[in-house]
Amino acid sequence: MPLECLLCLSSSAPELPILERRNWLIHLHYIRKDYETCKAMIKEQLQETQGMCEYAIYVQALILRLEGQIQPSLELFQSCAILNPTSPDNLKQVARSLFLLGKHKAAIEVYHEAGKLNEKDWEINHNLGVCYSFIKDFHNVKQLNAALQLKKHDRTFMTLGKVHLLAGDTDKAIEVYKSAVEFSPENAELLTTLGLLYLQLEKYQKAFEHLGNALTYDPNNYKAILAAGSMMQTHGDFDVAMNKYRVAACMVPESPPLWNNIGMCFFGKKKYVAVIALTNLEDVDNARRSYEQAVALDQSNPLVNLNFAILLYNHGDKKGALQQYQEMERKVNILKDSNTEFDPELMDMAQKMAAALQVGESLEWTKPVKDPKSKQRSAGAPSKAPGSSQQPLGTNQALEQAMSSAAGYNKSITLPTGVSPHSQPTPPSLPLEEEPDVETTPTSRAPQPEESDPSTTLPPLAAKPKVKKNKLKQELN
Amino acid sequence: MSSVSQMKENSETSKWLDAHYDPVANLYTFSSCIALADLHGDGENKLVVGDLGTGSCNMKLKVYRGTGLMSENTLLDLPTGLVSFLMDQHEPRTPAIAVASGPFIYVYKNLRPYFKFTLPPLEVNALEQDVWNQAREDMIDPLSLKEMLEGIRDKADVPLSVRSLRFLMLDPQDTEAFVNLHKAQPIRRQTVITCIGTLKKNMADEDAVSCLVIGTESKDVYILDPEAFTILSKMSLPSPPTQMDVTGQFDVEFRITVACRNGNIYILRRDSPKPKYCIELSSHPVGLVRMGKSVVVGCAQETLQGFTQKGKKLWTACLPAPVTTMGVMDLPTRGFQAVLVGLANCEVHLYRDKNLISTIKTPDVVTSICFGRYGREDGTLIMTTKGGGLIVKILKRTAVFDDRDSAPGPPLAQSIRLNIPKKTKLYVDQTMRERENAVAMHRAFQMDLSRLRLAAARAYVKALESSLTPMSSSLSEPLKMNAVVQGLGPSFKLTLNIQNTAACRPVMNLAISFLYDESLYSMKTAFFKVTFLLIHHISHFLFIRLFVRDNAAHIITYIIITVSHNNMCRCVA
């Protein structure tokens, strides 16, 4: 057995240190996120090797990039690529830095070069796809598919889905997310995205299933909570929804859609103070104009027409009322084909109205002040959305009052969010089914918290003014 | 709630006995450099630590016995890994310690240096060798040597040696001396060891002879014969390995799971020089252990993932902080196995599969973990901390780990009441007032609104009439004009200030004409062209002399004319 002395025999020429001798230690500190030690070590190593240690420069650049100094990191990666031009890794990092600097085209070029060095790298294909999607070159995004063929990664699925959505192809996006969920069934992010997509397509059953799964794996997922909560609200499960919202409120305390939905929960639980509708204010002119606006904005909801008809009838304009009534009938017939359920209250009211119009003056439509509460439900809602600031001003006051009462439960809903509809020309999307209850609208809206458009979720607040005075007093006390 | 957490804490502390804590043990080490071994064959396990010293000097091989330091050996270079293994069948059966450091493995027996293994040198570029041979015989001068080496560097498959690389970095005046110093030596390309492990040779017994398995910076894995230190097998990887786990027997079947620097995990098997399976992770693996038939990986992205031996993902668990190190807790006497995960938030979590079964709080961030028999105690947990401390804990014999997942069910936040402000008296009063006087308030609001509109309209008309800041009425020539009269008379200076308010469009072909009563005023030029282009936000001043023959104030109108439009603006002089 050979026995050697442990000490190296020093030869006449000094032994040159091995360039890579401390790479492992640098890596060890880097992956443990001990960047300070790592930097000190890199400095020492670079001094020893006179800047020739490729890996030390590489990690230095990675750390710089993590610290947000992208330009210096790019330069370092480039010098790495000079030290070792055959490594696709160096080129990949150069491209990555270019990408982060927003130079997508340059990044694509470098990625292609790296792809020549290593053809079977999903990461190159994936990043190429991301770059192409940023420069809106949807044709070349098929790189992502190539990446998926090489190796399946959640990230690639996510990007591919997003690209399909950007291109407006929801069906394809759903396909992608479906296979992604199949591949990694525990990824809450993917589950949530898929759930939200189903929600957009009004496939509530599937949406809830996926959102529920997402919450199982990640009970703190804010998006999933918001979407699932709003669905619970739709079904009147206010307490469960509130439970979920509490979690979300802890995570994202400054989210307008969240607080809006919380407010709606309280509202649904009948904890509201007062909602004053326009007709009650005896401001016929403004009311009429608001209705006109509402009819123009919402082409499919017969309720608006019915309410308008009632208003006109109450103020003696029978001709106009008849016209509106006919318009309503037409819409009801259209909706019948799509077999939606009608609110019994609506039907009841419509029958009364029909009787009043056909029988003539004999049946006076009385109680204009108490009854319109129910009639007003949807009317107030769409009228406040129009972009012009003149017409619906009367309505806005009503809205503001409604808002201020809601704000009593929660200061987070401040008036500015309530007033903002003026600058929002998009009409709030009232759900098509005949349940213009307050809770449905947030469902269709809330799932897109990134829109940060609380105003559109608000409209129904002004609706449903079912208040009884004595009850109100109880609430207030 | 506090009582619950206290109870929980009590139960955690009751599982472990604090045997020893030395916060100033001055140990800088990692899990790969710690081993427990019965070095003297006396049935008492010692703790062997490869200490990295300051990171550049003062490296030591330290041996602890009980709570005290038993011996210290100086190491020449940073220890990369340390294992204890039985290298022969001789009695008494005392294990040897192998310390990997740079390109060498130092083998200690009875804590005495016994053998030094050197990694085989890497292949040297033939062209480079040629060039240096020529230099040795003084056939080429340093300058052409440099040129030739540069040519080789840029297109060679085999990288240059350190000597050539260093030579290429030198200043021209130093090259000659460098060549003379080094040319006589043969060119060597040496690599370093990055990780080390052991593999039983042909028997699965506890005290069977083991081979050394080493991973190198040159992306190779070598298996060494324990007696002759010859290379039994060589396998290559796509990236330098960082840590490995070895199972099986060399002569039968084995499996080497290697985490690599490119963030992937490769699984090597017998009779295959290339990796059999590959696990691509989304972030770097920090810890890698094997538990039974599954591989557990702690990732830099704060997740713990489980994989099958074939690289199929089994589960993922989220961690509250980044992983610092991992170890396996194996109690064969109780049939208990779990994974210890050191976290950056000063906790060590104990996982069985994806279930968190216990948490240990530590006074500092743990950097290395080792569980096993220490002294004569089977269940000893040894940890070193970032600050250099040494912690020894002993598992109580009464300790029971529930298999139940102690990770929280519904999040804690669910039970916290929302912070909703109370309604104030003022608010309630206000609301009541709003309800009662709704109609009046609405009317008052409408009236005020009308008034506001009226006031705005009046102000607008006033501004238009007085031509305070005349604006162009056409969109194609967005001009802003302003006229100022200076002087006491009878000679005045009229300054016209014209500004183009368009963002980027210049306005051309402008002309200015003045309309005035010739009997009262005289002007040198009553009509002229504005010759230059007007560019956004730069004001152009025009000075015109004006003589007044009468003192009465009259109106001078100036008109700006373009080819197609004219905008009239009046100015009172």
Tab-separated table of N, CA and C in Angstrom, chain A residues 1-3 6-8 12-25 27-29 31-34 41 44 48 50 52 55 122 151 153 186 219-220 242-243 246-247 249-250 259 262 266 273-274 280-283 286 393-394 397 401 404-405 408-409 411 469 472 476, chain B residues 28 30 52 55-56 76-80 103-104 106 113-116 162-163 165-166 169 181-182 185 188 190 192 217 227 242 261 278 280 284-286 300 324-325 354 367 386 411 413-414 416 418 420-421 423 427-428 431-432 434-435 438-439 441-443 445-446 449 453:
chain	number	residue	atom	x	y	z
A	1	MET	N	0.841	-1.198	0.000
A	1	MET	CA	0.000	0.000	0.000
A	1	MET	C	0.880	1.254	0.000
A	2	PRO	N	0.594	2.137	-0.880
A	2	PRO	CA	1.457	3.322	-0.980
A	2	PRO	C	1.261	4.247	0.214
A	3	LEU	N	2.326	4.660	0.739
A	3	LEU	CA	2.260	5.619	1.848
A	3	LEU	C	2.873	6.942	1.411
A	6	LEU	N	1.645	13.646	3.799
A	6	LEU	CA	0.472	14.463	3.552
A	6	LEU	C	0.828	15.814	2.952
A	7	LEU	N	2.059	16.235	3.208
A	7	LEU	CA	2.422	17.567	2.722
A	7	LEU	C	2.836	17.507	1.268
A	8	CYS	N	2.416	18.457	0.541
A	8	CYS	CA	2.838	18.556	-0.846
A	8	CYS	C	4.305	18.935	-0.879
A	12	SER	N	10.183	23.588	-7.657
A	12	SER	CA	10.885	24.856	-7.843
A	12	SER	C	9.925	25.943	-8.315
A	13	ALA	N	9.054	25.591	-9.270
A	13	ALA	CA	8.071	26.581	-9.700
A	13	ALA	C	6.870	26.516	-8.775
A	14	PRO	N	6.337	27.671	-8.383
A	14	PRO	CA	5.176	27.642	-7.471
A	14	PRO	C	3.983	27.006	-8.159
A	15	GLU	N	3.295	26.170	-7.412
A	15	GLU	CA	2.102	25.525	-7.942
A	15	GLU	C	1.011	26.584	-8.123
A	16	LEU	N	0.479	26.653	-9.314
A	16	LEU	CA	-0.577	27.639	-9.551
A	16	LEU	C	-1.876	27.132	-8.950
A	17	PRO	N	-2.578	27.986	-8.249
A	17	PRO	CA	-3.821	27.516	-7.626
A	17	PRO	C	-4.845	27.135	-8.695
A	18	ILE	N	-5.652	26.147	-8.368
A	18	ILE	CA	-6.694	25.714	-9.303
A	18	ILE	C	-7.803	26.758	-9.282
A	19	LEU	N	-8.178	27.188	-10.469
A	19	LEU	CA	-9.149	28.280	-10.554
A	19	LEU	C	-10.464	27.953	-9.860
A	20	GLU	N	-10.877	26.698	-9.984
A	20	GLU	CA	-12.217	26.355	-9.515
A	20	GLU	C	-12.220	25.854	-8.089
A	21	ARG	N	-11.149	26.052	-7.355
A	21	ARG	CA	-11.051	25.304	-6.114
A	21	ARG	C	-12.106	25.695	-5.081
A	22	ARG	N	-12.629	26.898	-5.169
A	22	ARG	CA	-13.629	27.247	-4.160
A	22	ARG	C	-15.026	27.443	-4.739
A	23	ASN	N	-15.195	26.993	-5.963
A	23	ASN	CA	-16.518	27.126	-6.574
A	23	ASN	C	-17.611	26.514	-5.715
A	24	TRP	N	-17.317	25.359	-5.159
A	24	TRP	CA	-18.336	24.648	-4.378
A	24	TRP	C	-18.773	25.480	-3.177
A	25	LEU	N	-17.799	26.169	-2.589
A	25	LEU	CA	-18.118	26.943	-1.386
A	25	LEU	C	-18.946	28.177	-1.760
A	27	HIS	N	-20.909	28.372	-4.287
A	27	HIS	CA	-22.245	27.870	-4.607
A	27	HIS	C	-23.040	27.581	-3.339
A	28	LEU	N	-22.373	26.980	-2.388
A	28	LEU	CA	-23.038	26.605	-1.142
A	28	LEU	C	-23.612	27.841	-0.448
A	29	HIS	N	-22.809	28.897	-0.410
A	29	HIS	CA	-23.300	30.119	0.239
A	29	HIS	C	-24.378	30.779	-0.600
A	31	ILE	N	-26.657	29.367	-2.637
A	31	ILE	CA	-27.980	28.737	-2.549
A	31	ILE	C	-28.577	28.892	-1.161
A	32	ARG	N	-27.730	29.140	-0.177
A	32	ARG	CA	-28.291	29.384	1.157
A	32	ARG	C	-28.671	30.841	1.333
A	33	LYS	N	-28.536	31.601	0.311
A	33	LYS	CA	-28.890	33.023	0.293
A	33	LYS	C	-28.052	33.832	1.274
A	34	ASP	N	-26.847	33.370	1.513
A	34	ASP	CA	-25.930	34.084	2.393
A	34	ASP	C	-25.064	34.972	1.493
A	41	MET	N	-16.362	36.120	-0.428
A	41	MET	CA	-15.606	34.987	-0.938
A	41	MET	C	-15.262	35.168	-2.413
A	44	GLU	N	-12.382	37.555	-2.813
A	44	GLU	CA	-11.123	36.903	-2.495
A	44	GLU	C	-10.668	36.000	-3.641
A	48	GLU	N	-7.393	36.176	-6.101
A	48	GLU	CA	-6.437	35.093	-6.202
A	48	GLU	C	-6.217	34.679	-7.658
A	50	GLN	N	-6.946	36.509	-10.321
A	50	GLN	CA	-6.877	37.689	-11.184
A	50	GLN	C	-8.058	37.753	-12.151
A	52	MET	N	-10.065	35.458	-13.251
A	52	MET	CA	-10.265	34.431	-14.262
A	52	MET	C	-11.242	33.352	-13.835
A	55	TYR	N	-16.791	30.934	-12.580
A	55	TYR	CA	-17.956	30.700	-11.737
A	55	TYR	C	-18.137	31.820	-10.713
A	122	TRP	N	-35.217	22.983	-22.275
A	122	TRP	CA	-36.576	23.560	-22.215
A	122	TRP	C	-36.522	25.013	-21.805
A	151	LYS	N	-39.780	19.207	-21.664
A	151	LYS	CA	-39.918	18.973	-20.230
A	151	LYS	C	-41.104	19.787	-19.744
A	153	HIS	N	-43.105	21.949	-17.287
A	153	HIS	CA	-42.903	22.805	-16.122
A	153	HIS	C	-44.129	23.682	-15.923
A	186	GLU	N	-51.295	19.975	-7.603
A	186	GLU	CA	-51.275	20.686	-6.324
A	186	GLU	C	-50.867	22.138	-6.474
A	219	PRO	N	-54.398	27.681	1.505
A	219	PRO	CA	-55.548	28.374	2.082
A	219	PRO	C	-55.379	29.891	2.120
A	220	ASN	N	-54.192	30.384	1.790
A	220	ASN	CA	-53.993	31.830	1.857
A	220	ASN	C	-53.999	32.490	0.492
A	242	MET	N	-67.494	35.375	4.550
A	242	MET	CA	-66.813	36.294	5.463
A	242	MET	C	-65.599	35.629	6.096
A	243	ASN	N	-65.762	34.347	6.457
A	243	ASN	CA	-64.628	33.617	7.038
A	243	ASN	C	-63.446	33.662	6.097
A	246	ARG	N	-61.813	37.082	5.812
A	246	ARG	CA	-60.961	37.465	6.940
A	246	ARG	C	-59.513	37.072	6.667
A	247	VAL	N	-59.349	35.885	6.099
A	247	VAL	CA	-57.993	35.437	5.758
A	247	VAL	C	-57.375	36.395	4.750
A	249	ALA	N	-58.179	39.422	4.139
A	249	ALA	CA	-57.974	40.763	4.685
A	249	ALA	C	-56.657	40.831	5.436
A	250	CYS	N	-56.272	39.706	6.015
A	250	CYS	CA	-54.981	39.666	6.709
A	250	CYS	C	-53.832	39.746	5.705
A	259	TRP	N	-62.578	44.612	0.080
A	259	TRP	CA	-63.402	45.334	1.056
A	259	TRP	C	-64.779	45.593	0.487
A	262	ILE	N	-66.594	42.488	1.150
A	262	ILE	CA	-66.943	42.381	2.566
A	262	ILE	C	-68.159	43.256	2.845
A	266	PHE	N	-71.991	42.245	4.335
A	266	PHE	CA	-72.789	42.895	5.378
A	266	PHE	C	-74.126	43.321	4.799
A	273	VAL	N	-78.034	50.443	6.339
A	273	VAL	CA	-78.796	51.486	7.025
A	273	VAL	C	-79.903	51.988	6.117
A	274	ALA	N	-79.511	52.527	4.998
A	274	ALA	CA	-80.539	53.102	4.142
A	274	ALA	C	-80.015	53.209	2.729
A	280	ASN	N	-87.686	58.108	-5.106
A	280	ASN	CA	-88.141	58.570	-3.810
A	280	ASN	C	-87.824	60.038	-3.604
A	281	LEU	N	-86.895	60.522	-4.359
A	281	LEU	CA	-86.499	61.910	-4.186
A	281	LEU	C	-87.401	62.858	-4.966
A	282	GLU	N	-88.371	62.270	-5.659
A	282	GLU	CA	-89.347	63.058	-6.397
A	282	GLU	C	-88.687	63.966	-7.421
A	283	ASP	N	-87.624	63.495	-7.957
A	283	ASP	CA	-86.933	64.266	-8.977
A	283	ASP	C	-87.179	63.551	-10.311
A	286	ASN	N	-84.699	63.970	-13.576
A	286	ASN	CA	-83.434	63.238	-13.504
A	286	ASN	C	-83.669	61.744	-13.539
A	393	LEU	N	-76.468	62.753	-12.410
A	393	LEU	CA	-76.016	63.358	-11.167
A	393	LEU	C	-76.976	63.086	-10.024
A	394	GLY	N	-78.219	63.128	-10.350
A	394	GLY	CA	-79.192	62.854	-9.308
A	394	GLY	C	-78.972	61.482	-8.718
A	397	GLN	N	-76.101	61.093	-6.242
A	397	GLN	CA	-76.325	61.468	-4.860
A	397	GLN	C	-76.870	60.275	-4.097
A	401	GLN	N	-75.096	58.396	-1.006
A	401	GLN	CA	-75.692	58.135	0.295
A	401	GLN	C	-75.598	56.658	0.618
A	404	SER	N	-72.165	56.010	1.666
A	404	SER	CA	-71.783	56.468	2.993
A	404	SER	C	-72.376	55.539	4.035
A	405	SER	N	-73.524	54.979	3.736
A	405	SER	CA	-74.058	54.053	4.719
A	405	SER	C	-73.239	52.774	4.729
A	408	GLY	N	-70.196	53.063	6.680
A	408	GLY	CA	-70.343	52.977	8.125
A	408	GLY	C	-69.880	51.637	8.622
A	409	TYR	N	-70.046	50.634	7.794
A	409	TYR	CA	-69.564	49.329	8.206
A	409	TYR	C	-68.111	49.190	7.942
A	411	LYS	N	-64.816	51.653	6.828
A	411	LYS	CA	-64.257	52.914	6.372
A	411	LYS	C	-63.397	52.734	5.136
A	469	LYS	N	-88.522	51.070	8.190
A	469	LYS	CA	-88.005	52.112	9.074
A	469	LYS	C	-87.697	51.604	10.468
A	472	LEU	N	-84.599	49.714	10.507
A	472	LEU	CA	-83.472	50.610	10.350
A	472	LEU	C	-83.053	51.159	11.701
A	476	LEU	N	-79.544	50.940	13.703
A	476	LEU	CA	-78.754	52.109	14.075
A	476	LEU	C	-78.449	52.106	15.559
B	28	TYR	N	-16.966	26.556	11.846
B	28	TYR	CA	-17.520	27.002	10.563
B	28	TYR	C	-17.553	25.774	9.691
B	30	PHE	N	-20.282	22.621	7.509
B	30	PHE	CA	-21.547	22.266	6.855
B	30	PHE	C	-21.861	20.807	7.141
B	52	LEU	N	-13.841	24.812	8.639
B	52	LEU	CA	-13.290	25.631	7.568
B	52	LEU	C	-12.507	26.828	8.091
B	55	GLY	N	-12.301	30.404	6.617
B	55	GLY	CA	-12.709	30.355	5.219
B	55	GLY	C	-11.516	30.439	4.292
B	56	SER	N	-10.380	30.875	4.843
B	56	SER	CA	-9.174	30.900	4.004
B	56	SER	C	-7.972	30.318	4.743
B	76	LEU	N	-4.654	21.407	5.354
B	76	LEU	CA	-3.920	22.320	4.481
B	76	LEU	C	-4.844	23.197	3.661
B	77	ASP	N	-6.002	22.659	3.359
B	77	ASP	CA	-6.926	23.424	2.525
B	77	ASP	C	-8.333	23.252	3.078
B	78	LEU	N	-9.262	23.968	2.480
B	78	LEU	CA	-10.647	23.893	2.944
B	78	LEU	C	-11.188	22.481	2.797
B	79	PRO	N	-11.765	21.926	3.854
B	79	PRO	CA	-12.389	20.609	3.703
B	79	PRO	C	-13.730	20.738	2.958
B	80	THR	N	-13.893	19.929	1.940
B	80	THR	CA	-15.137	19.959	1.167
B	80	THR	C	-16.150	18.990	1.745
B	103	PRO	N	-7.973	18.878	-4.628
B	103	PRO	CA	-7.959	17.678	-5.479
B	103	PRO	C	-7.580	16.412	-4.713
B	104	PHE	N	-7.516	16.494	-3.389
B	104	PHE	CA	-7.002	15.370	-2.597
B	104	PHE	C	-8.048	14.805	-1.657
B	106	TYR	N	-7.601	13.085	2.027
B	106	TYR	CA	-6.678	12.702	3.097
B	106	TYR	C	-7.383	11.664	3.938
B	113	PRO	N	-2.510	10.789	10.011
B	113	PRO	CA	-2.529	10.767	8.555
B	113	PRO	C	-2.073	9.404	8.063
B	114	TYR	N	-2.813	8.852	7.109
B	114	TYR	CA	-2.551	7.495	6.693
B	114	TYR	C	-2.262	7.430	5.204
B	115	PHE	N	-3.047	8.182	4.438
B	115	PHE	CA	-2.895	8.070	2.993
B	115	PHE	C	-3.442	9.329	2.343
B	116	LYS	N	-2.819	9.701	1.214
B	116	LYS	CA	-3.341	10.843	0.468
B	116	LYS	C	-3.631	10.399	-0.955
B	162	VAL	N	-4.377	25.974	-16.220
B	162	VAL	CA	-4.290	27.204	-15.428
B	162	VAL	C	-3.085	28.022	-15.887
B	163	ARG	N	-1.991	27.295	-16.181
B	163	ARG	CA	-0.759	28.010	-16.530
B	163	ARG	C	-0.970	28.874	-17.778
B	165	LEU	N	-3.768	29.956	-19.026
B	165	LEU	CA	-4.744	31.025	-18.774
B	165	LEU	C	-4.087	32.182	-18.036
B	166	ARG	N	-3.275	31.812	-17.037
B	166	ARG	CA	-2.586	32.846	-16.270
B	166	ARG	C	-1.623	33.609	-17.180
B	169	MET	N	-3.112	36.279	-19.198
B	169	MET	CA	-3.543	37.463	-18.456
B	169	MET	C	-2.392	38.407	-18.150
B	181	LEU	N	10.101	30.470	-15.819
B	181	LEU	CA	9.841	29.837	-14.525
B	181	LEU	C	9.090	28.519	-14.701
B	182	HIS	N	8.094	28.540	-15.600
B	182	HIS	CA	7.193	27.404	-15.658
B	182	HIS	C	7.458	26.409	-16.773
B	185	GLN	N	8.244	22.620	-16.215
B	185	GLN	CA	7.252	21.728	-15.599
B	185	GLN	C	6.311	21.169	-16.653
B	188	ARG	N	-0.182	20.512	-16.301
B	188	ARG	CA	-1.147	19.676	-15.579
B	188	ARG	C	-2.478	20.403	-15.529
B	190	GLN	N	-5.700	20.153	-13.211
B	190	GLN	CA	-6.184	19.483	-12.016
B	190	GLN	C	-7.595	19.994	-11.698
B	192	VAL	N	-10.985	19.729	-8.707
B	192	VAL	CA	-11.160	19.589	-7.265
B	192	VAL	C	-12.396	18.752	-6.960
B	217	GLU	N	-15.329	18.789	-9.697
B	217	GLU	CA	-15.662	20.000	-10.425
B	217	GLU	C	-15.707	19.742	-11.935
B	227	GLU	N	-9.356	-0.265	-0.503
B	227	GLU	CA	-8.033	-0.688	-0.041
B	227	GLU	C	-6.919	-0.149	-0.923
B	242	THR	N	-23.017	18.953	-6.432
B	242	THR	CA	-22.856	19.720	-5.197
B	242	THR	C	-23.043	18.854	-3.960
B	261	ARG	N	-25.006	21.662	-9.811
B	261	ARG	CA	-24.974	23.114	-9.712
B	261	ARG	C	-25.949	23.783	-10.679
B	278	CYS	N	-33.450	12.208	-14.484
B	278	CYS	CA	-33.128	13.595	-14.181
B	278	CYS	C	-34.350	14.264	-13.573
B	280	GLU	N	-35.720	17.945	-12.857
B	280	GLU	CA	-35.466	19.379	-13.056
B	280	GLU	C	-36.265	20.149	-12.025
B	284	HIS	N	-32.684	26.020	-6.961
B	284	HIS	CA	-31.538	25.196	-6.583
B	284	HIS	C	-31.842	24.299	-5.390
B	285	PRO	N	-31.372	23.065	-5.433
B	285	PRO	CA	-31.515	22.214	-4.256
B	285	PRO	C	-30.487	22.596	-3.189
B	286	VAL	N	-30.959	22.801	-1.972
B	286	VAL	CA	-30.053	23.162	-0.877
B	286	VAL	C	-29.727	21.935	-0.053
B	300	ALA	N	-34.229	26.110	-2.727
B	300	ALA	CA	-33.953	27.486	-2.334
B	300	ALA	C	-35.228	28.324	-2.347
B	324	THR	N	-31.525	26.003	5.156
B	324	THR	CA	-30.085	26.171	5.276
B	324	THR	C	-29.370	24.836	5.158
B	325	THR	N	-29.966	23.815	5.726
B	325	THR	CA	-29.336	22.507	5.639
B	325	THR	C	-30.369	21.428	5.936
B	354	LYS	N	-44.726	14.698	3.712
B	354	LYS	CA	-44.969	16.127	3.660
B	354	LYS	C	-45.535	16.666	4.970
B	367	THR	N	-26.500	25.674	10.569
B	367	THR	CA	-25.850	25.487	9.271
B	367	THR	C	-25.506	24.031	8.996
B	386	LYS	N	-24.670	29.306	12.584
B	386	LYS	CA	-23.978	30.266	11.738
B	386	LYS	C	-22.935	31.047	12.521
B	411	PRO	N	-56.257	28.648	8.168
B	411	PRO	CA	-55.288	29.650	8.583
B	411	PRO	C	-55.763	30.410	9.817
B	413	ALA	N	-55.678	33.400	10.508
B	413	ALA	CA	-56.309	34.690	10.268
B	413	ALA	C	-57.824	34.582	10.221
B	414	GLN	N	-58.313	33.345	9.959
B	414	GLN	CA	-59.750	33.202	9.787
B	414	GLN	C	-60.507	33.560	11.050
B	416	ILE	N	-59.604	35.814	13.245
B	416	ILE	CA	-59.397	37.193	13.693
B	416	ILE	C	-60.543	38.063	13.208
B	418	LEU	N	-62.533	41.166	11.905
B	418	LEU	CA	-62.173	42.283	11.031
B	418	LEU	C	-62.196	43.570	11.831
B	420	ILE	N	-63.351	46.627	11.981
B	420	ILE	CA	-64.322	47.534	11.371
B	420	ILE	C	-64.663	48.627	12.364
B	421	PRO	N	-64.509	49.858	11.948
B	421	PRO	CA	-64.750	50.946	12.895
B	421	PRO	C	-66.217	51.016	13.310
B	423	LYS	N	-69.769	52.765	14.364
B	423	LYS	CA	-70.496	53.931	13.861
B	423	LYS	C	-70.504	55.000	14.939
B	427	TYR	N	-72.331	60.121	12.905
B	427	TYR	CA	-72.663	59.431	11.661
B	427	TYR	C	-74.122	59.000	11.666
B	428	VAL	N	-74.542	58.445	12.805
B	428	VAL	CA	-75.919	57.964	12.904
B	428	VAL	C	-76.875	59.137	12.730
B	431	THR	N	-77.014	60.187	9.191
B	431	THR	CA	-77.771	59.255	8.373
B	431	THR	C	-79.264	59.477	8.558
B	432	MET	N	-79.658	59.681	9.821
B	432	MET	CA	-81.071	59.909	10.091
B	432	MET	C	-81.540	61.168	9.371
B	434	GLU	N	-80.264	62.470	6.767
B	434	GLU	CA	-80.319	62.224	5.333
B	434	GLU	C	-81.613	61.505	4.953
B	435	ARG	N	-82.000	60.590	5.789
B	435	ARG	CA	-83.220	59.853	5.483
B	435	ARG	C	-84.434	60.759	5.550
B	438	ALA	N	-84.390	63.753	2.776
B	438	ALA	CA	-83.753	63.350	1.518
B	438	ALA	C	-84.151	64.254	0.370
B	439	VAL	N	-85.430	64.521	0.277
B	439	VAL	CA	-85.905	65.295	-0.861
B	439	VAL	C	-85.310	66.700	-0.834
B	441	MET	N	-82.649	67.747	0.605
B	441	MET	CA	-81.206	67.726	0.368
B	441	MET	C	-80.910	67.547	-1.112
B	442	HIS	N	-81.682	66.687	-1.716
B	442	HIS	CA	-81.469	66.441	-3.134
B	442	HIS	C	-81.725	67.710	-3.939
B	443	ARG	N	-82.777	68.408	-3.557
B	443	ARG	CA	-83.098	69.637	-4.295
B	443	ARG	C	-82.018	70.677	-4.083
B	445	PHE	N	-79.021	70.193	-3.450
B	445	PHE	CA	-77.844	69.774	-4.227
B	445	PHE	C	-78.014	70.133	-5.699
B	446	GLN	N	-79.203	69.860	-6.220
B	446	GLN	CA	-79.467	70.177	-7.619
B	446	GLN	C	-79.326	71.668	-7.878
B	449	LEU	N	-75.802	72.718	-7.829
B	449	LEU	CA	-75.159	72.240	-9.050
B	449	LEU	C	-75.436	73.197	-10.193
B	453	ARG	N	-72.712	75.475	-12.288
B	453	ARG	CA	-72.605	75.486	-13.752
B	453	ARG	C	-72.717	76.895	-14.286
